[in-house]
Short mmCIF file of C-alpha atoms and ligand atoms in Angstrom, two decimals:
data_model
loop_
_atom_site.label_atom_id
_atom_site.label_comp_id
_atom_site.label_asym_id
_atom_site.label_seq_id
_atom_site.Cartn_x
_atom_site.Cartn_y
_atom_site.Cartn_z
CA UNK A 1 -0.11 0.40 -0.40
CA UNK A 2 1.43 3.59 -1.01
CA UNK A 3 1.97 5.55 1.80
CA UNK A 4 -0.72 8.53 2.26
CA UNK A 5 -1.19 12.25 2.66
CA UNK A 6 -4.27 13.36 3.42
CA UNK A 7 -4.19 17.68 1.92
CA UNK A 8 -8.22 17.58 2.18
CA UNK A 9 -8.58 19.53 5.32
CA UNK A 10 -6.51 22.92 3.46
CA UNK A 11 -8.95 25.27 3.20
CA UNK A 12 -9.55 24.84 -0.98
CA UNK A 13 -8.98 27.55 -3.30
CA UNK A 14 -9.30 30.00 -1.72
CA UNK A 15 -6.48 32.60 -2.27
CA UNK A 16 -4.25 31.43 0.43
CA UNK A 17 -3.78 35.00 2.34
CA UNK A 18 -1.65 38.13 2.67
CA UNK A 19 0.90 36.24 4.77
CA UNK A 20 1.04 32.67 3.61
CA UNK A 21 3.67 30.62 2.13
CA UNK A 22 5.06 31.80 -0.23
CA UNK A 23 5.59 29.23 -2.17
CA UNK A 24 8.72 29.55 -4.44
CA UNK A 25 11.05 30.36 -1.14
CA UNK A 26 10.79 26.64 -0.59
CA UNK A 27 13.24 26.45 -3.25
CA UNK A 28 15.61 28.64 -1.72
CA UNK A 29 15.98 25.70 1.20
CA UNK A 30 13.09 27.48 3.55
CA UNK A 31 11.67 24.31 4.08
CA UNK A 32 10.32 26.04 7.64
CA UNK A 33 8.27 28.09 6.07
CA UNK A 34 5.82 25.10 4.90
CA UNK A 35 5.75 23.67 8.69
CA UNK A 36 4.89 26.86 9.93
CA UNK A 37 1.17 26.66 8.03
CA UNK A 38 -0.44 24.86 10.40
CA UNK A 39 -0.24 21.64 7.60
CA UNK A 40 1.98 19.26 8.35
CA UNK A 41 0.51 17.36 4.79
CA UNK A 42 1.76 19.68 2.54
CA UNK A 43 5.70 19.66 3.68
CA UNK A 44 5.36 15.81 3.12
CA UNK A 45 4.05 16.55 0.20
CA UNK A 46 5.99 19.42 -1.34
CA UNK A 47 9.16 19.32 0.33
CA UNK A 48 10.39 16.28 -1.63
CA UNK A 49 9.81 18.41 -5.22
CA UNK A 50 11.48 21.30 -3.62
CA UNK A 51 14.54 19.57 -1.93
CA UNK A 52 18.29 19.73 -3.74
CA UNK A 53 20.15 21.69 -4.98
CA UNK A 54 18.79 25.02 -6.98
CA UNK A 55 19.67 23.58 -10.45
CA UNK A 56 18.19 19.80 -9.41
CA UNK A 57 17.05 18.91 -12.63
CA UNK A 58 12.98 17.83 -11.93
CA UNK A 59 10.93 17.46 -14.14
CA UNK A 60 7.15 16.78 -13.84
CA UNK A 61 4.28 15.96 -15.25
CA UNK A 62 0.65 16.09 -14.24
CA UNK A 63 -2.83 15.25 -15.41
CA UNK A 64 -5.84 15.55 -14.40
CA UNK A 65 -7.99 12.21 -14.94
CA UNK A 66 -11.93 9.81 -15.01
CA UNK A 67 -11.68 7.30 -13.81
CA UNK A 68 -11.72 5.85 -17.15
CA UNK A 69 -8.43 7.63 -18.29
CA UNK A 70 -9.28 10.03 -19.90
CA UNK A 71 -8.89 14.07 -19.91
CA UNK A 72 -11.05 15.86 -21.68
CA UNK A 73 -14.60 15.06 -23.71
CA UNK A 74 -13.83 14.41 -27.21
CA UNK A 75 -14.59 18.30 -28.47
CA UNK A 76 -11.38 19.31 -26.08
CA UNK A 77 -13.59 20.20 -22.83
CA UNK A 78 -11.72 19.71 -19.99
CA UNK A 79 -12.73 21.95 -17.23
CA UNK A 80 -13.54 20.92 -14.78
CA UNK A 81 -12.84 17.23 -14.47
CA UNK A 82 -10.81 17.52 -11.21
CA UNK A 83 -12.00 19.34 -7.94
CA UNK A 84 -10.51 22.63 -6.18
CA UNK A 85 -8.41 21.05 -4.20
CA UNK A 86 -6.48 19.48 -7.43
CA UNK A 87 -6.40 22.82 -9.04
CA UNK A 88 -4.51 24.82 -6.14
CA UNK A 89 -2.24 21.95 -5.49
CA UNK A 90 -1.92 22.96 -9.72
CA UNK A 91 -0.77 26.00 -8.87
CA UNK A 92 1.63 25.15 -6.13
CA UNK A 93 3.14 23.12 -8.19
CA UNK A 94 3.64 26.12 -10.65
CA UNK A 95 4.68 28.09 -8.21
CA UNK A 96 7.50 25.96 -7.09
CA UNK A 97 8.88 25.55 -10.86
CA UNK A 98 11.08 27.90 -13.37
CA UNK A 99 9.03 26.34 -16.26
CA UNK A 100 5.06 24.84 -16.65
CA UNK A 101 5.16 23.80 -20.40
CA UNK A 102 2.24 22.85 -22.60
CA UNK A 103 0.88 21.09 -25.63
CA UNK A 104 -0.57 23.31 -28.73
CA UNK A 105 -3.78 21.22 -28.23
CA UNK A 106 -4.15 22.61 -24.77
CA UNK A 107 -3.99 26.26 -26.00
CA UNK A 108 -5.70 25.71 -28.85
CA UNK A 109 -8.38 24.16 -26.40
CA UNK A 110 -8.23 25.90 -22.62
CA UNK A 111 -6.21 29.24 -24.36
CA UNK A 112 -4.90 29.04 -20.02
CA UNK A 113 -2.47 31.58 -18.68
CA UNK A 114 -0.75 29.44 -16.58
CA UNK A 115 0.39 31.27 -14.23
CA UNK A 116 0.66 31.36 -9.84
CA UNK A 117 -2.69 32.60 -8.77
CA UNK A 118 -4.56 30.46 -6.24
CA UNK A 119 -1.24 31.02 -4.13
CA UNK A 120 0.98 33.45 -3.02
CA UNK A 121 4.06 33.12 -5.48
CA UNK A 122 5.92 33.76 -8.48
CA UNK A 123 4.64 33.23 -12.35
CA UNK A 124 6.67 30.17 -13.61
CA UNK A 125 8.01 30.80 -17.26
CA UNK A 126 5.21 29.57 -19.67
CA UNK A 127 6.26 26.92 -22.16
CA UNK A 128 4.21 26.00 -25.10
CA UNK A 129 5.42 23.02 -27.70
CA UNK A 130 3.73 24.57 -31.42
CA UNK A 131 5.98 22.23 -33.50
CA UNK A 132 4.41 23.54 -37.00
CA UNK A 133 3.05 26.46 -36.09
CA UNK A 134 -0.73 26.63 -35.77
CA UNK A 135 -1.28 28.92 -33.12
CA UNK A 136 -1.55 32.37 -34.17
CA UNK A 137 -0.36 34.39 -30.75
CA UNK A 138 -4.33 35.38 -30.66
CA UNK A 139 -3.96 33.29 -27.54
CA UNK A 140 -3.64 34.71 -23.65
CA UNK A 141 -0.08 33.65 -23.29
CA UNK A 142 1.04 35.36 -26.13
CA UNK A 143 -0.83 38.19 -25.63
CA UNK A 144 -0.26 39.57 -21.82
CA UNK A 145 3.23 40.16 -20.40
CA UNK A 146 1.98 38.46 -16.58
CA UNK A 147 4.75 35.87 -17.13
CA UNK A 148 7.43 35.41 -20.10
CA UNK A 149 6.26 32.71 -22.84
CA UNK A 150 8.92 30.46 -25.09
CA UNK A 151 7.52 29.13 -28.36
CA UNK A 152 8.98 26.12 -28.75
CA UNK A 153 8.72 25.23 -32.61
CA UNK A 154 10.49 22.52 -34.99
CA UNK A 155 13.36 24.20 -36.53
CA UNK A 156 12.93 25.60 -40.21
CA UNK A 157 9.08 26.97 -38.59
CA UNK A 158 10.76 30.06 -37.21
CA UNK A 159 14.04 31.47 -35.87
CA UNK A 160 15.90 32.23 -33.19
CA UNK A 161 15.31 35.96 -31.73
CA UNK A 162 11.71 35.72 -33.98
CA UNK A 163 8.62 36.93 -31.66
CA UNK A 164 4.95 35.95 -31.91
CA UNK A 165 3.06 38.07 -29.25
CA UNK A 166 5.07 38.43 -26.13
CA UNK A 167 6.40 34.80 -26.74
CA UNK A 168 10.02 34.32 -27.94
CA UNK A 169 10.56 31.70 -30.44
CA UNK A 170 13.41 29.36 -29.52
CA UNK A 171 13.50 26.55 -32.76
CA UNK A 172 14.44 23.33 -32.17
CA UNK A 173 15.62 20.23 -34.47
CA UNK A 174 13.01 17.45 -35.16
CA UNK A 175 14.22 13.52 -33.77
CA UNK A 176 12.38 10.93 -34.81
CA UNK A 177 9.28 11.41 -32.61
CA UNK A 178 9.01 14.78 -32.89
CA UNK A 179 10.85 17.43 -30.55
CA UNK A 180 12.58 15.27 -28.43
CA UNK A 181 11.89 15.95 -24.75
CA UNK A 182 15.43 15.29 -23.94
CA UNK A 183 16.57 18.22 -26.40
CA UNK A 184 13.60 20.18 -24.84
CA UNK A 185 15.01 19.96 -21.36
CA UNK A 186 17.79 21.19 -22.19
CA UNK A 187 17.00 23.91 -24.22
CA UNK A 188 15.60 25.34 -20.99
CA UNK A 189 18.30 24.44 -18.78
CA UNK A 190 20.57 26.25 -20.82
CA UNK A 191 18.08 28.95 -19.83
CA UNK A 192 18.12 28.49 -15.91
CA UNK A 193 14.88 26.94 -16.65
CA UNK A 194 15.94 23.14 -14.42
CA UNK A 195 12.45 22.57 -12.90
CA UNK A 196 9.40 21.85 -14.83
CA UNK A 197 5.95 21.03 -14.73
CA UNK A 198 4.37 19.59 -18.04
CA UNK A 199 0.93 20.30 -17.21
CA UNK A 200 -0.82 18.83 -20.19
CA UNK A 201 -1.85 17.51 -22.50
CA UNK A 202 -1.95 13.62 -22.67
CA UNK A 203 -0.11 13.76 -26.36
CA UNK A 204 3.25 15.97 -24.33
CA UNK A 205 2.81 14.14 -20.51
CA UNK A 206 3.16 11.21 -23.16
CA UNK A 207 6.18 11.63 -24.90
CA UNK A 208 8.25 13.29 -22.20
CA UNK A 209 6.90 10.01 -20.18
CA UNK A 210 8.25 7.77 -23.20
CA UNK A 211 11.36 9.67 -23.78
CA UNK A 212 11.82 8.81 -19.61
CA UNK A 213 12.22 12.74 -19.86
CA UNK A 214 9.88 12.33 -16.50
CA UNK A 215 11.24 12.40 -12.88
CA UNK A 216 7.60 11.80 -11.37
CA UNK A 217 4.26 11.75 -13.01
CA UNK A 218 1.56 13.28 -10.97
CA UNK A 219 -2.40 11.49 -12.11
CA UNK A 220 -5.12 13.15 -10.43
CA UNK A 221 -7.96 10.80 -10.52
CA UNK A 222 -11.54 12.11 -10.57
CA UNK A 223 -14.23 10.50 -9.30
CA UNK A 224 -15.95 10.72 -12.15
CA UNK A 225 -16.43 8.35 -15.75
CA UNK A 226 -17.08 9.80 -19.31
CA UNK A 227 -17.23 7.07 -21.63
CA UNK A 228 -15.45 8.44 -24.27
CA UNK A 229 -12.78 11.81 -24.49
CA UNK A 230 -9.47 12.07 -25.01
CA UNK A 231 -6.64 9.97 -23.24
CA UNK A 232 -4.80 10.56 -20.34
CA UNK A 233 -1.27 8.60 -21.07
CA UNK A 234 -0.72 6.98 -24.63
CA UNK A 235 2.15 4.48 -24.12
CA UNK A 236 3.63 2.42 -27.26
CA UNK A 237 2.08 -1.00 -27.04
CA UNK A 238 3.24 -3.56 -24.79
CA UNK A 239 2.49 -7.16 -25.23
CA UNK A 240 3.37 -8.26 -21.75
CA UNK A 241 2.37 -7.09 -18.44
CA UNK A 242 5.91 -7.77 -17.07
CA UNK A 243 6.67 -4.48 -19.62
CA UNK A 244 4.40 -1.93 -17.56
CA UNK A 245 5.70 0.49 -15.94
CA UNK A 246 5.60 0.11 -12.21
CA UNK A 247 7.14 2.67 -10.52
CA UNK A 248 7.19 3.55 -6.29
CA UNK A 249 3.82 5.75 -5.88
CA UNK A 250 2.75 7.64 -3.28
CA UNK A 251 -1.24 8.70 -2.57
CA UNK A 252 -2.16 12.01 -2.16
CA UNK A 253 -6.55 12.96 -1.13
CA UNK A 254 -6.72 15.72 -2.49
CA UNK A 255 -10.58 16.61 -2.21
CA UNK A 256 -12.45 14.00 -3.80
CA UNK A 257 -10.23 13.02 -6.32
CA UNK A 258 -6.95 10.97 -5.52
CA UNK A 259 -3.80 11.98 -6.57
CA UNK A 260 -1.11 8.98 -7.60
CA UNK A 261 2.59 10.67 -7.27
CA UNK A 262 5.22 7.88 -9.80
CA UNK A 263 8.33 8.21 -8.73
CA UNK A 264 10.52 7.17 -11.78
CA UNK A 265 13.79 8.54 -9.95
CA UNK A 266 13.43 5.65 -7.38
CA UNK A 267 12.99 3.04 -10.06
CA UNK A 268 16.27 5.16 -12.05
CA UNK A 269 17.60 4.50 -8.17
CA UNK A 270 17.22 1.12 -7.39
CA UNK A 271 18.05 0.03 -11.01
CA UNK A 272 21.52 2.04 -10.47
CA UNK A 273 21.45 -0.37 -6.97
CA UNK A 274 21.77 2.97 -5.15
CA UNK A 275 18.19 2.61 -3.54
N1 NAP B 1 -7.27 16.77 -17.68
C1 NAP B 1 -5.76 17.47 -17.79
O1 NAP B 1 -5.84 17.72 -16.72
C2 NAP B 1 -5.86 18.50 -19.01
C3 NAP B 1 -4.77 19.05 -18.93
C4 NAP B 1 -4.49 19.70 -19.89
C5 NAP B 1 -5.12 19.88 -21.16
N2 NAP B 1 -6.25 19.46 -21.09
C6 NAP B 1 -7.24 18.72 -22.48
O2 NAP B 1 -6.56 18.21 -23.11
C7 NAP B 1 -6.74 18.91 -24.37
C8 NAP B 1 -4.94 18.57 -25.09
O3 NAP B 1 -4.33 17.30 -25.36
P1 NAP B 1 -3.97 16.29 -25.94
O4 NAP B 1 -3.01 15.13 -25.94
O5 NAP B 1 -4.43 16.41 -27.25
O6 NAP B 1 -2.62 17.45 -26.81
P2 NAP B 1 -1.87 18.45 -25.92
O7 NAP B 1 -0.56 17.39 -25.33
O8 NAP B 1 -1.80 18.93 -25.34
O9 NAP B 1 -0.80 18.84 -27.83
C9 NAP B 1 -0.49 18.02 -28.41
C10 NAP B 1 0.05 18.59 -29.13
O10 NAP B 1 1.70 19.42 -28.99
C11 NAP B 1 2.28 19.42 -29.88
N3 NAP B 1 3.22 18.85 -29.31
C12 NAP B 1 3.28 17.94 -27.76
N4 NAP B 1 4.99 17.26 -27.14
C13 NAP B 1 5.36 17.53 -28.84
C14 NAP B 1 6.79 16.70 -28.72
N5 NAP B 1 7.62 16.34 -28.35
N6 NAP B 1 7.60 17.13 -30.73
C15 NAP B 1 6.58 17.74 -30.91
N7 NAP B 1 5.61 18.09 -31.06
C16 NAP B 1 4.59 18.07 -30.21
C17 NAP B 1 2.13 18.14 -30.91
O11 NAP B 1 1.75 19.09 -32.03
P3 NAP B 1 1.70 18.60 -33.28
O12 NAP B 1 0.09 18.14 -33.47
O13 NAP B 1 1.05 20.13 -34.34
O14 NAP B 1 2.63 18.27 -34.04
C18 NAP B 1 0.87 17.25 -29.90
O15 NAP B 1 0.00 16.77 -31.55
C19 NAP B 1 -7.04 19.74 -24.52
O16 NAP B 1 -8.11 19.65 -24.91
C20 NAP B 1 -6.93 20.30 -23.11
O17 NAP B 1 -8.70 20.55 -22.01
C21 NAP B 1 -6.43 18.24 -19.98
#
């Protein structure tokens, strides 16, 4: 049975009051900032994600899915599949990340801001993967300048120094399966962006997982059945259960939802004989 953390008792999606936790301070080692907040489960949940040197590479995928593994309806509606606690969790994850990444379909369907609004913390750099330039610059991440935005495109679809609205265009060589997630991480690390939150959608998170580029994957399961719609994780077909991924996990209660966090770093450490 995986360890269980319950953060349900925390006041749901109400903005944390002035004087509450400055979430990015945790990245500077100020873990006591969390301990002062009278909900110890938060230390258990976020402490391991903030630990280590400031430039520790950490790539965390997050998806909210239905009981039957869907992240949105077939037409692309995903608001609000999971509850207020998961939404607040997502904003905290943004605040403790250097950058938040999404795929082009998510920007087309949701037009998200990708900023920190439900807790105290600074906005991460916003990163959109749009290899063939399907976005026209009218979406919010390009129109507002509350946080920097990087637009990752395939080489040949833009040049270094080009802008789309407020966003900076970053061309990346295309590999056999699109833009290699490990190369994306390397390019972002060169810009000082080490802690990444891959926030969707299913295709984008799946590509990071398939490339072995995720240290952790957080899947929030909401007690709802869609019966159809866009899938969460999709990987190349396997023929035997032995080929399935079986990471170490921990279970986090988020109100009505349950988040399972998979730790792929722990698997690597065990395989390397470190743990
Ligand atoms: N429930 C949730 O947690 C959640 C979170 C976010 C979004 N959503 C929902 O999910 C839906 C969108 O998800 P989705 O899975 O359809 O798409 P998505 O992941 O948002 O975008 C996928 C597209 O991004 C590009 N892309 C991503 N990674 C790439 C890579 N490594 N290399 C090259 N291109 C890459 C590709 O664009 P091209 O097709 O142009 O090659 C790909 O088809 C929306 O309906 C949204 O509302 C739900």
